[in-house]
Tab-separated table of C-alpha atoms in Angstrom:
chain	number	residue	atom	x	y	z
N	289	UNK	CA	-18.315	43.373	-3.985
N	290	UNK	CA	-18.525	39.696	-5.019
N	291	UNK	CA	-17.095	38.906	-8.485
N	292	UNK	CA	-19.428	37.092	-10.943
N	293	UNK	CA	-18.827	33.376	-11.297
N	294	UNK	CA	-18.415	31.672	-14.588
N	295	UNK	CA	-21.356	31.509	-16.940
N	296	UNK	CA	-23.539	28.444	-16.744
N	297	UNK	CA	-23.112	25.950	-19.560
N	298	UNK	CA	-26.040	25.139	-21.793
N	299	UNK	CA	-28.105	22.141	-20.647
N	300	UNK	CA	-26.042	21.778	-17.396
N	301	UNK	CA	-27.638	20.170	-14.425
N	302	UNK	CA	-27.169	21.209	-10.789
N	303	UNK	CA	-28.135	19.626	-7.561
N	304	UNK	CA	-30.390	21.789	-5.447
N	305	UNK	CA	-30.409	21.699	-1.631
N	306	UNK	CA	-33.121	22.736	0.797
N	307	UNK	CA	-30.785	25.259	2.526
N	308	UNK	CA	-27.202	26.405	2.902
N	309	UNK	CA	-26.453	23.832	5.624
N	310	UNK	CA	-27.789	20.933	3.455
N	311	UNK	CA	-25.605	22.174	0.536
N	312	UNK	CA	-22.479	22.239	2.847
N	313	UNK	CA	-23.201	18.676	4.071
N	314	UNK	CA	-23.628	17.441	0.512
N	315	UNK	CA	-20.012	18.217	-0.278
N	316	UNK	CA	-18.741	15.360	1.959
N	317	UNK	CA	-19.300	12.594	-0.666
N	318	UNK	CA	-16.280	10.367	0.042
N	319	UNK	CA	-16.507	8.379	3.339
N	320	UNK	CA	-15.823	5.193	5.225
N	321	UNK	CA	-18.741	3.403	6.811
N	322	UNK	CA	-18.663	1.700	10.226
N	323	UNK	CA	-21.271	0.064	12.344
N	324	UNK	CA	-21.466	0.778	16.063
N	325	UNK	CA	-23.323	-1.783	18.149
N	326	UNK	CA	-24.925	0.162	21.028
N	327	UNK	CA	-26.273	-1.643	24.012
N	328	UNK	CA	-27.893	1.458	25.531
N	329	UNK	CA	-30.729	3.651	24.307
N	330	UNK	CA	-30.435	5.475	21.013
N	331	UNK	CA	-33.368	7.827	21.801
N	332	UNK	CA	-32.174	11.268	20.714
N	333	UNK	CA	-29.690	10.017	18.049
N	334	UNK	CA	-30.894	10.760	14.549
N	335	UNK	CA	-29.681	10.537	10.894
N	336	UNK	CA	-27.356	13.409	10.245
N	337	UNK	CA	-26.086	13.754	13.804
N	338	UNK	CA	-22.365	14.552	14.092
N	339	UNK	CA	-19.620	12.074	14.726
N	340	UNK	CA	-16.814	13.814	16.602
N	341	UNK	CA	-13.305	13.129	17.660
N	342	UNK	CA	-12.433	15.274	20.738
N	343	UNK	CA	-14.881	17.929	19.693
N	344	UNK	CA	-14.008	18.067	15.951
N	345	UNK	CA	-16.638	16.788	13.569
N	346	UNK	CA	-15.202	13.875	11.565
N	347	UNK	CA	-18.390	12.308	10.193
N	348	UNK	CA	-22.072	11.861	10.268
N	349	UNK	CA	-24.574	9.339	11.533
N	350	UNK	CA	-26.053	7.695	8.333
N	351	UNK	CA	-28.761	5.442	9.803
N	352	UNK	CA	-30.375	4.726	13.241
N	353	UNK	CA	-31.058	1.877	13.587
N	354	UNK	CA	-29.247	0.317	10.756
N	355	UNK	CA	-29.863	-3.406	9.976
N	356	UNK	CA	-30.808	-5.845	12.708
N	357	UNK	CA	-29.491	-8.700	10.598
N	358	UNK	CA	-25.903	-8.327	11.965
N	359	UNK	CA	-24.848	-11.460	13.852
N	360	UNK	CA	-25.020	-10.659	17.526
N	361	UNK	CA	-24.140	-13.997	19.088
N	362	UNK	CA	-23.565	-14.098	22.804
N	363	UNK	CA	-24.591	-10.544	23.592
N	364	UNK	CA	-24.902	-10.304	27.353
N	365	UNK	CA	-27.823	-7.868	27.458
N	366	UNK	CA	-29.825	-9.005	24.303
N	367	UNK	CA	-29.659	-7.232	21.042
N	368	UNK	CA	-27.406	-4.209	20.529
N	369	UNK	CA	-28.762	-1.484	18.324
N	370	UNK	CA	-26.633	-1.122	15.171
N	371	UNK	CA	-25.906	2.507	14.099
N	372	UNK	CA	-24.235	3.167	10.722
N	373	UNK	CA	-21.784	6.103	10.784
N	374	UNK	CA	-19.712	7.697	8.099
N	375	UNK	CA	-16.167	8.922	8.640
N	376	UNK	CA	-15.642	11.779	6.129
N	377	UNK	CA	-11.928	12.603	5.622
N	378	UNK	CA	-12.834	15.735	3.624
N	379	UNK	CA	-13.905	17.287	6.984
N	380	UNK	CA	-10.319	17.153	8.102
N	381	UNK	CA	-8.975	19.156	5.283
N	382	UNK	CA	-6.815	16.353	3.886
N	383	UNK	CA	-5.544	16.998	0.328
N	384	UNK	CA	-7.361	20.366	0.252
N	385	UNK	CA	-10.614	18.404	0.492
N	386	UNK	CA	-10.590	17.579	-3.184
N	387	UNK	CA	-12.760	14.462	-3.461
N	388	UNK	CA	-10.767	12.848	-6.249
N	389	UNK	CA	-7.484	12.976	-4.220
N	390	UNK	CA	-8.814	11.471	-1.015
N	391	UNK	CA	-7.230	8.074	-0.563
N	392	UNK	CA	-9.944	6.031	1.290
N	393	UNK	CA	-7.753	2.930	1.534
N	394	UNK	CA	-5.055	4.951	3.419
N	395	UNK	CA	-7.778	6.357	5.670
N	396	UNK	CA	-9.153	2.874	6.313
N	397	UNK	CA	-5.654	1.671	7.339
N	398	UNK	CA	-5.204	4.821	9.537
N	399	UNK	CA	-8.514	4.252	11.304
N	400	UNK	CA	-7.777	0.517	11.771
N	401	UNK	CA	-4.569	1.483	13.564
N	402	UNK	CA	-6.479	3.909	15.705
N	403	UNK	CA	-8.796	0.955	16.751
N	404	UNK	CA	-5.692	-0.962	17.740
N	405	UNK	CA	-4.649	1.967	19.972
N	406	UNK	CA	-8.096	1.930	21.677
N	407	UNK	CA	-10.298	4.228	19.577
N	408	UNK	CA	-13.899	3.692	20.673
N	409	UNK	CA	-17.220	5.383	20.108
N	410	UNK	CA	-19.898	6.384	22.609
N	411	UNK	CA	-23.096	8.344	22.549
N	412	UNK	CA	-23.035	11.768	24.259
N	413	UNK	CA	-25.619	14.362	24.906
N	414	UNK	CA	-25.370	17.199	22.442
N	415	UNK	CA	-28.294	19.294	23.712
N	416	UNK	CA	-29.736	18.989	27.253
N	417	UNK	CA	-32.944	20.796	26.154
N	418	UNK	CA	-33.880	18.571	23.183
N	419	UNK	CA	-32.053	15.387	24.242
N	420	UNK	CA	-30.180	15.215	21.001
N	421	UNK	CA	-27.165	12.872	20.911
N	422	UNK	CA	-24.032	12.709	18.916
N	423	UNK	CA	-21.351	10.064	18.524
N	424	UNK	CA	-18.140	10.829	20.316
N	425	UNK	CA	-14.935	8.966	19.493
N	426	UNK	CA	-11.871	8.900	21.655
N	427	UNK	CA	-9.100	6.590	22.830
N	428	UNK	CA	-10.015	4.188	25.712
N	429	UNK	CA	-7.113	1.939	26.532
N	430	UNK	CA	-8.844	0.133	29.423
N	431	UNK	CA	-11.831	-1.032	27.439
N	432	UNK	CA	-10.757	-3.198	24.504
N	433	UNK	CA	-13.546	-4.587	22.342
N	434	UNK	CA	-13.622	-8.334	22.073
N	435	UNK	CA	-15.598	-9.929	19.243
N	436	UNK	CA	-17.699	-12.730	20.697
N	437	UNK	CA	-16.441	-16.151	19.903
N	438	UNK	CA	-13.044	-15.023	18.761
N	439	UNK	CA	-9.701	-13.609	20.218
N	440	UNK	CA	-9.970	-10.734	17.767
N	441	UNK	CA	-10.133	-7.293	19.385
N	442	UNK	CA	-11.644	-4.495	17.189
N	443	UNK	CA	-12.771	-5.500	13.789
N	444	UNK	CA	-15.082	-8.177	12.391
N	445	UNK	CA	-14.270	-9.642	9.005
N	446	UNK	CA	-16.927	-7.655	7.102
N	447	UNK	CA	-17.149	-4.507	5.012
N	448	UNK	CA	-18.315	-2.682	8.191
N	449	UNK	CA	-15.605	-3.041	10.917
N	450	UNK	CA	-16.594	-2.167	14.462
């Protein structure tokens, strides 16, 4: 037995989704965006692919490729392919997932510290049959990222840190 929900209000509007999965994904409406500069192929990576941390989904790929207008000075192998990802704190159950209580500034600081400790992203195969890829994040202490032309490791001074 499933109890009836509350009665719909007159002239209320509701967002409709194509299916149950799309409706579930639509609940993650507070996020932080980051750009990954990938020097390998992105074939198999698509919008909506998972972003995971040690097997736990923490976000979603928002755009592949993103914008090629990002300054890519001194790239050793030509142009890297920018991929826009979203880290979605609601997926981690913080603050009971209530969107209005998620402190994105606190999450931004937390993730920035994780970059300092070696958090990096790479593409991994999610399905051998289809070739689908996902973004895997983990700590890699032996491979610090250096921003070309600076001594800064990790983040570029932009709204989309690496």
